[in-house]
PDB file of C-alpha atoms in Angstrom:
ATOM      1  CA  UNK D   1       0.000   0.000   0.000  1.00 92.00           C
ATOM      2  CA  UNK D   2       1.016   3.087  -0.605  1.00 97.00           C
ATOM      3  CA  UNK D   3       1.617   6.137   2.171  1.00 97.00           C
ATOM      4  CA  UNK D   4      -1.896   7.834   0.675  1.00 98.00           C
ATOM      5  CA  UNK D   5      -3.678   4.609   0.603  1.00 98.00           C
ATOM      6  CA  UNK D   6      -2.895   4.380   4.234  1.00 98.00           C
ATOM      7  CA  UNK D   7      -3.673   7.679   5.390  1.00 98.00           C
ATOM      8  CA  UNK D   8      -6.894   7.441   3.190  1.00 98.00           C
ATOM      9  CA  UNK D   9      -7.836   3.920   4.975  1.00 98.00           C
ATOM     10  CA  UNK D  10      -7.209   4.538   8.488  1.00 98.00           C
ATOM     11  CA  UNK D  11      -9.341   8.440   8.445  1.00 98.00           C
ATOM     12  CA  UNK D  12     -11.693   6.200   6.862  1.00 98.00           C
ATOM     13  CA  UNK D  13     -11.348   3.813  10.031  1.00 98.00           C
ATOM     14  CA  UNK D  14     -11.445   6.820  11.938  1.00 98.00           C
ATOM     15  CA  UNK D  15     -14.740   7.722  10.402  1.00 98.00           C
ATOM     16  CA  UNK D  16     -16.573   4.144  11.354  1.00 98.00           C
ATOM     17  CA  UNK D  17     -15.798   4.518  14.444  1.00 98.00           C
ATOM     18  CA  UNK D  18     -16.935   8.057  14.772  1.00 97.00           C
ATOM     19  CA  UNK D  19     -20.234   6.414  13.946  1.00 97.00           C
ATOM     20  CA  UNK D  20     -19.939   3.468  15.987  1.00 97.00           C
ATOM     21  CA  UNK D  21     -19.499   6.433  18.969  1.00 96.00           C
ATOM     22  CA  UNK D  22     -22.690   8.270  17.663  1.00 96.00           C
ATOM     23  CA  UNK D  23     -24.723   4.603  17.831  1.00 96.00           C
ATOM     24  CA  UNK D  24     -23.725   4.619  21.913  1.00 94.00           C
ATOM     25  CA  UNK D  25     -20.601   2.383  21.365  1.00 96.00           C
ATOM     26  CA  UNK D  26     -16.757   2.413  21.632  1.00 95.00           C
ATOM     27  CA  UNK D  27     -15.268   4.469  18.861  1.00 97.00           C
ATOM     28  CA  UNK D  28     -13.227   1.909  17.295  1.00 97.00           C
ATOM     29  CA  UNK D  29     -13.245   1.134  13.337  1.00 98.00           C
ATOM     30  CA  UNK D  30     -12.419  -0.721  11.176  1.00 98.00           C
ATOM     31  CA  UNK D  31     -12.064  -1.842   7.109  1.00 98.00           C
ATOM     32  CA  UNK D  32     -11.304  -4.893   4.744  1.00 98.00           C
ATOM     33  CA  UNK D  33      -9.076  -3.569   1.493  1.00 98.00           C
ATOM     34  CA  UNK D  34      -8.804  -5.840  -1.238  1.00 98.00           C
ATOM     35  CA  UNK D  35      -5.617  -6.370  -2.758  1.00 98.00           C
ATOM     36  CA  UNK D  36      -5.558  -3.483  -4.703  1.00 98.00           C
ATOM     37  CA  UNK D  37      -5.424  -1.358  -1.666  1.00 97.00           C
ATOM     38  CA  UNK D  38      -8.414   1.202  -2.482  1.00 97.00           C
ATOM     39  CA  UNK D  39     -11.199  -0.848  -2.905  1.00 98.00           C
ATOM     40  CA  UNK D  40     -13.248  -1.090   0.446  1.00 98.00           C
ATOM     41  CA  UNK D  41     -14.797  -4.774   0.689  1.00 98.00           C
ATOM     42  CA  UNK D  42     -16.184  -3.776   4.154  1.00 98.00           C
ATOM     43  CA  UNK D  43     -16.529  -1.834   7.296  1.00 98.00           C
ATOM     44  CA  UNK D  44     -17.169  -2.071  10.947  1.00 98.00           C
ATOM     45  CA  UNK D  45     -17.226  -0.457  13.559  1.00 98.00           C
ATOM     46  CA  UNK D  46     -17.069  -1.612  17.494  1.00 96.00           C
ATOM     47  CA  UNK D  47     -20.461  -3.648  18.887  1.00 94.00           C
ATOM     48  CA  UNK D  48     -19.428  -4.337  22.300  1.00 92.00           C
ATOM     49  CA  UNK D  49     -16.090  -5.364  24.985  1.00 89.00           C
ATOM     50  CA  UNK D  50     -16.150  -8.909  22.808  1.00 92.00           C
ATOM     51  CA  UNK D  51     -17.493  -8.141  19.493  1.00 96.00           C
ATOM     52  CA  UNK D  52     -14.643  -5.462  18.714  1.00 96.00           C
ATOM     53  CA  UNK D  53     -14.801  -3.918  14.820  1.00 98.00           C
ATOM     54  CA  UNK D  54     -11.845  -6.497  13.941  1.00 98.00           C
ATOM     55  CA  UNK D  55     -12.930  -9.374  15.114  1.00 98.00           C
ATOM     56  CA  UNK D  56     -16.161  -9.308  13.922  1.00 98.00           C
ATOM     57  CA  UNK D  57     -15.131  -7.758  10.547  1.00 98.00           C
ATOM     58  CA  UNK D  58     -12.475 -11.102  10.441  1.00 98.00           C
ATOM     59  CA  UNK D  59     -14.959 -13.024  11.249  1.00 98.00           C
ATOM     60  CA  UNK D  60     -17.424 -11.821   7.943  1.00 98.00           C
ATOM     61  CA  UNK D  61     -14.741 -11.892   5.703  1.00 98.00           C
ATOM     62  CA  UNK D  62     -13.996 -15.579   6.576  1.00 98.00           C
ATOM     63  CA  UNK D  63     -17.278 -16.344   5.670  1.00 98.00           C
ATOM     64  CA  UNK D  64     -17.626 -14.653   2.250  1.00 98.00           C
ATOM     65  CA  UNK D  65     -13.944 -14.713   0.800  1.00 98.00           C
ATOM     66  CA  UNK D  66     -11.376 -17.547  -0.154  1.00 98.00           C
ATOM     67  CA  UNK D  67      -8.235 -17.531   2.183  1.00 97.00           C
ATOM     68  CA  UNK D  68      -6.211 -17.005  -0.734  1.00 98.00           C
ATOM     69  CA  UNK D  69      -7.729 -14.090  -1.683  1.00 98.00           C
ATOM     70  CA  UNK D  70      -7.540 -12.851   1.889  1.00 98.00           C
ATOM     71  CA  UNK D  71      -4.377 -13.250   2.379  1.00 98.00           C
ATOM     72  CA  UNK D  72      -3.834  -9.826  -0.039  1.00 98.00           C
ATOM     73  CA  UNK D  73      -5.973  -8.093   1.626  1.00 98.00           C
ATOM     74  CA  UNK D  74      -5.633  -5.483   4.358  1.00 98.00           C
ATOM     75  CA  UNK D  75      -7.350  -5.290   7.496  1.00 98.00           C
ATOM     76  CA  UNK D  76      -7.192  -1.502   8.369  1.00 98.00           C
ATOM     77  CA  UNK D  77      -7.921  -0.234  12.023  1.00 98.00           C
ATOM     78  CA  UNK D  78      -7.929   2.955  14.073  1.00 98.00           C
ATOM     79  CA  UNK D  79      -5.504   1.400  17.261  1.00 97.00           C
ATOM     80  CA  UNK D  80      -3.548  -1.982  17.009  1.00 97.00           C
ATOM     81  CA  UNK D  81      -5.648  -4.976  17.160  1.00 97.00           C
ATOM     82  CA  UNK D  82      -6.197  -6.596  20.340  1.00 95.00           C
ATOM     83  CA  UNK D  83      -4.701  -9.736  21.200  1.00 96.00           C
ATOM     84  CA  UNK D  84      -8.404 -11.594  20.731  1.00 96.00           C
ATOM     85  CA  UNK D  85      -8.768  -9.673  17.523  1.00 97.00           C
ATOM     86  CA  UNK D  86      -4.781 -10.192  16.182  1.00 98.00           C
ATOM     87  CA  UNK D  87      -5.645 -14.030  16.730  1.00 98.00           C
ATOM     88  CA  UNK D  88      -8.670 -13.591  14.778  1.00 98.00           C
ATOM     89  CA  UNK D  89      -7.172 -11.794  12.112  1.00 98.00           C
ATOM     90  CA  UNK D  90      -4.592 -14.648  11.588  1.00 98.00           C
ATOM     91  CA  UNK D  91      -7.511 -17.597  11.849  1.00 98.00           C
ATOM     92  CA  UNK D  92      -9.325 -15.411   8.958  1.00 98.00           C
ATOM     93  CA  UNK D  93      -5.999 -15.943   6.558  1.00 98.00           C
ATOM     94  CA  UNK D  94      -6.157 -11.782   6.295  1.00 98.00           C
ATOM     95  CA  UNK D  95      -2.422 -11.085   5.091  1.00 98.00           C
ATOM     96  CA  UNK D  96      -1.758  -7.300   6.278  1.00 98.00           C
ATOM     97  CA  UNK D  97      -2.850  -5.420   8.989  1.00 98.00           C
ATOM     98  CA  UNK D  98      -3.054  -1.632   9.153  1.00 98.00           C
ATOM     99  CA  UNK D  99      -2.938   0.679  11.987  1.00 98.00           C
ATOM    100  CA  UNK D 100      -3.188   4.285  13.343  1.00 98.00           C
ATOM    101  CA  UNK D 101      -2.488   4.833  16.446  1.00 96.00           C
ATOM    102  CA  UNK D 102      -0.910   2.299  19.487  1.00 93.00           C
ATOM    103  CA  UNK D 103      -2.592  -0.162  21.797  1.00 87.00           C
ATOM    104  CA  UNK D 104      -0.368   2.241  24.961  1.00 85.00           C
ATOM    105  CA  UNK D 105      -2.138   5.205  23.892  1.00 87.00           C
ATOM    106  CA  UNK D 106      -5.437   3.534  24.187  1.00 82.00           C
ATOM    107  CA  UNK D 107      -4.587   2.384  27.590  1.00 80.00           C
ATOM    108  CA  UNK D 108      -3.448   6.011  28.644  1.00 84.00           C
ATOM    109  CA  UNK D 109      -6.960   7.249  27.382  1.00 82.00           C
ATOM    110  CA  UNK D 110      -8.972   4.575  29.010  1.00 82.00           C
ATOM    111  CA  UNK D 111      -7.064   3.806  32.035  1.00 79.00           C
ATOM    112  CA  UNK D 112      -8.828   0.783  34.334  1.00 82.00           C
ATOM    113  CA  UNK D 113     -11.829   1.435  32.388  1.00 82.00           C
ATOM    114  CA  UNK D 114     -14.052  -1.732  32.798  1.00 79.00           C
ATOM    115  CA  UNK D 115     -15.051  -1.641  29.664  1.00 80.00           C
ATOM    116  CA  UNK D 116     -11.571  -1.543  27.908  1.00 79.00           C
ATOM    117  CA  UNK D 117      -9.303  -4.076  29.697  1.00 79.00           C
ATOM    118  CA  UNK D 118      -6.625  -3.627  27.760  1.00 80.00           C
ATOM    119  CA  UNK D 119      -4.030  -6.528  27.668  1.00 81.00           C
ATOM    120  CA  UNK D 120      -0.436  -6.004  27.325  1.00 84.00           C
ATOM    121  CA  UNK D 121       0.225  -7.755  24.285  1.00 90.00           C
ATOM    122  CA  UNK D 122       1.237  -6.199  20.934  1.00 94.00           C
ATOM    123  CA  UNK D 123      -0.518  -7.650  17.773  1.00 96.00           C
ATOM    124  CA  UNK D 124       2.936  -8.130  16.147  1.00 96.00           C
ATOM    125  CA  UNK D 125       3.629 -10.283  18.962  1.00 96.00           C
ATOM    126  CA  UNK D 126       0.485 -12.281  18.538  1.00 97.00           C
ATOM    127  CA  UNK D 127       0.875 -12.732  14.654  1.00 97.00           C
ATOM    128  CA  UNK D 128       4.023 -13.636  15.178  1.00 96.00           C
ATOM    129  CA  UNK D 129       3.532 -16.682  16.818  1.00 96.00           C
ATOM    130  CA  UNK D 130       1.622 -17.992  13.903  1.00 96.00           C
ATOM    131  CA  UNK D 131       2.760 -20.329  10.841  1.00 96.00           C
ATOM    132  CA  UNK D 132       2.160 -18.070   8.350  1.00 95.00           C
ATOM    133  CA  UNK D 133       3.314 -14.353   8.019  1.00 96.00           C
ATOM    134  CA  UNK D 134       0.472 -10.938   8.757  1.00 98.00           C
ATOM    135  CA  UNK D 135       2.362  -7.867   7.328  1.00 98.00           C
ATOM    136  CA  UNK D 136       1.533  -5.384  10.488  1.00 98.00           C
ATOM    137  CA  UNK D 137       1.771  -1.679   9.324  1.00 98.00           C
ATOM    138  CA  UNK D 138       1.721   0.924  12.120  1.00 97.00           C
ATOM    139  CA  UNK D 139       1.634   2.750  14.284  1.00 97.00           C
ATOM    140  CA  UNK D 140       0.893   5.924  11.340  1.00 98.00           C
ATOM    141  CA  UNK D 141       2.421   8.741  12.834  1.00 97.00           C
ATOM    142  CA  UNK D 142       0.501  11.421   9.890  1.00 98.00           C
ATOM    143  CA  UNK D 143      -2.555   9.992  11.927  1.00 97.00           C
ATOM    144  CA  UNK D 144      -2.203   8.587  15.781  1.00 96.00           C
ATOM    145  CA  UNK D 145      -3.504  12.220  17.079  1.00 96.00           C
ATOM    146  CA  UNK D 146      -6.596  11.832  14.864  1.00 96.00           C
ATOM    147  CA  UNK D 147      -7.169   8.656  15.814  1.00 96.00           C
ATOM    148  CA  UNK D 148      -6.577   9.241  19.481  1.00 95.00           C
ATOM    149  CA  UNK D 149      -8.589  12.734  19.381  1.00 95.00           C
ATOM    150  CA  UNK D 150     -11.718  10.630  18.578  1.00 95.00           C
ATOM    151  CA  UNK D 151     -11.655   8.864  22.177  1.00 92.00           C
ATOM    152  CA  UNK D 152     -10.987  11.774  24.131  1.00 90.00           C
ATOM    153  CA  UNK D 153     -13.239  12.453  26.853  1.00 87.00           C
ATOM    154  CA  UNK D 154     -14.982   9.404  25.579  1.00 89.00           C
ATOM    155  CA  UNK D 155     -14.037   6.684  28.126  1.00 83.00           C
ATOM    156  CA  UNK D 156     -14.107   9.354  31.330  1.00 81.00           C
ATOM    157  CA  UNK D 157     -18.178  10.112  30.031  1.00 85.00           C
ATOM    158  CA  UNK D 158     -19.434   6.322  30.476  1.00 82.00           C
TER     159      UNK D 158
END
């Protein structure tokens, strides 16, 4: 992908999850890319502490898509994937993953918050415990603020 196609995705990201925020839920997004980098297969955003936007959005593409065909696409996301969701990712055969802004700036924004118990384990480090390679892009410096701005004063107001 190129340095525009990633800005382009992830304020995209940034975009579902601004909507997933308006809909009462935790502003996190996410999109599948197909191969070509621009195309958007799908979007999600957040639905709840288990069903976050890249798990679930895994979880559809698995469903309608051929691994090998997966494995060029790009999973793009606002913050790094949690471990649940980088395990996901990697069960789903999705070859890259894409993301703004870092799992310790979410945790500095949402602090003990019950609903956000973040775990201490990078995606990269996930993925790479896995048989097959995930490409991990990120964190996107052009972006992180924009992607942090959109849970400020978010997780202190539930």
């Amino acid at each position: 992908m190129t340095p525009e196609q990633q800005l382009k995705a992830l304020r995209r990201a940034d975009a579902v999850a601004r909507r997933a925020m308006a809909m009462g839920r935790h502003p996190f997004g996410a999109l599948l890319l197909a191969p070509d980098g621009e195309t958007v297969l799908a979007e999600q955003g957040n639905i709840d502490t288990v069903n976050h936007a890249e798990s679930t959005l895994a979880r559809t593409a698995a469903a309608n898509y051929p691994g090998e065909y997966l494995a060029r696409c790009t999973l793009a996301t606002t913050f790094a994937p949690s471990a649940m969701c980088a395990g996901t990712i990697y069960w789903a055969g999705i070859g890259r993953v894409l993301y703004g802004a870092e799992e310790t700036s979410l945790l500095a924004l949402t602090g003990d918050h019950p609903e956000n118990p973040t775990l201490s384990l990078p995606c990269r480090d996930v993925l790479a415990r896995g048989q097959r390679q995930v490409e991990v892009i990120g964190p996107v410096s052009e972006v992180e603020e924009e992607m942090i701005e959109t849970h400020k004063g978010f997780w202190q107001s539930r």
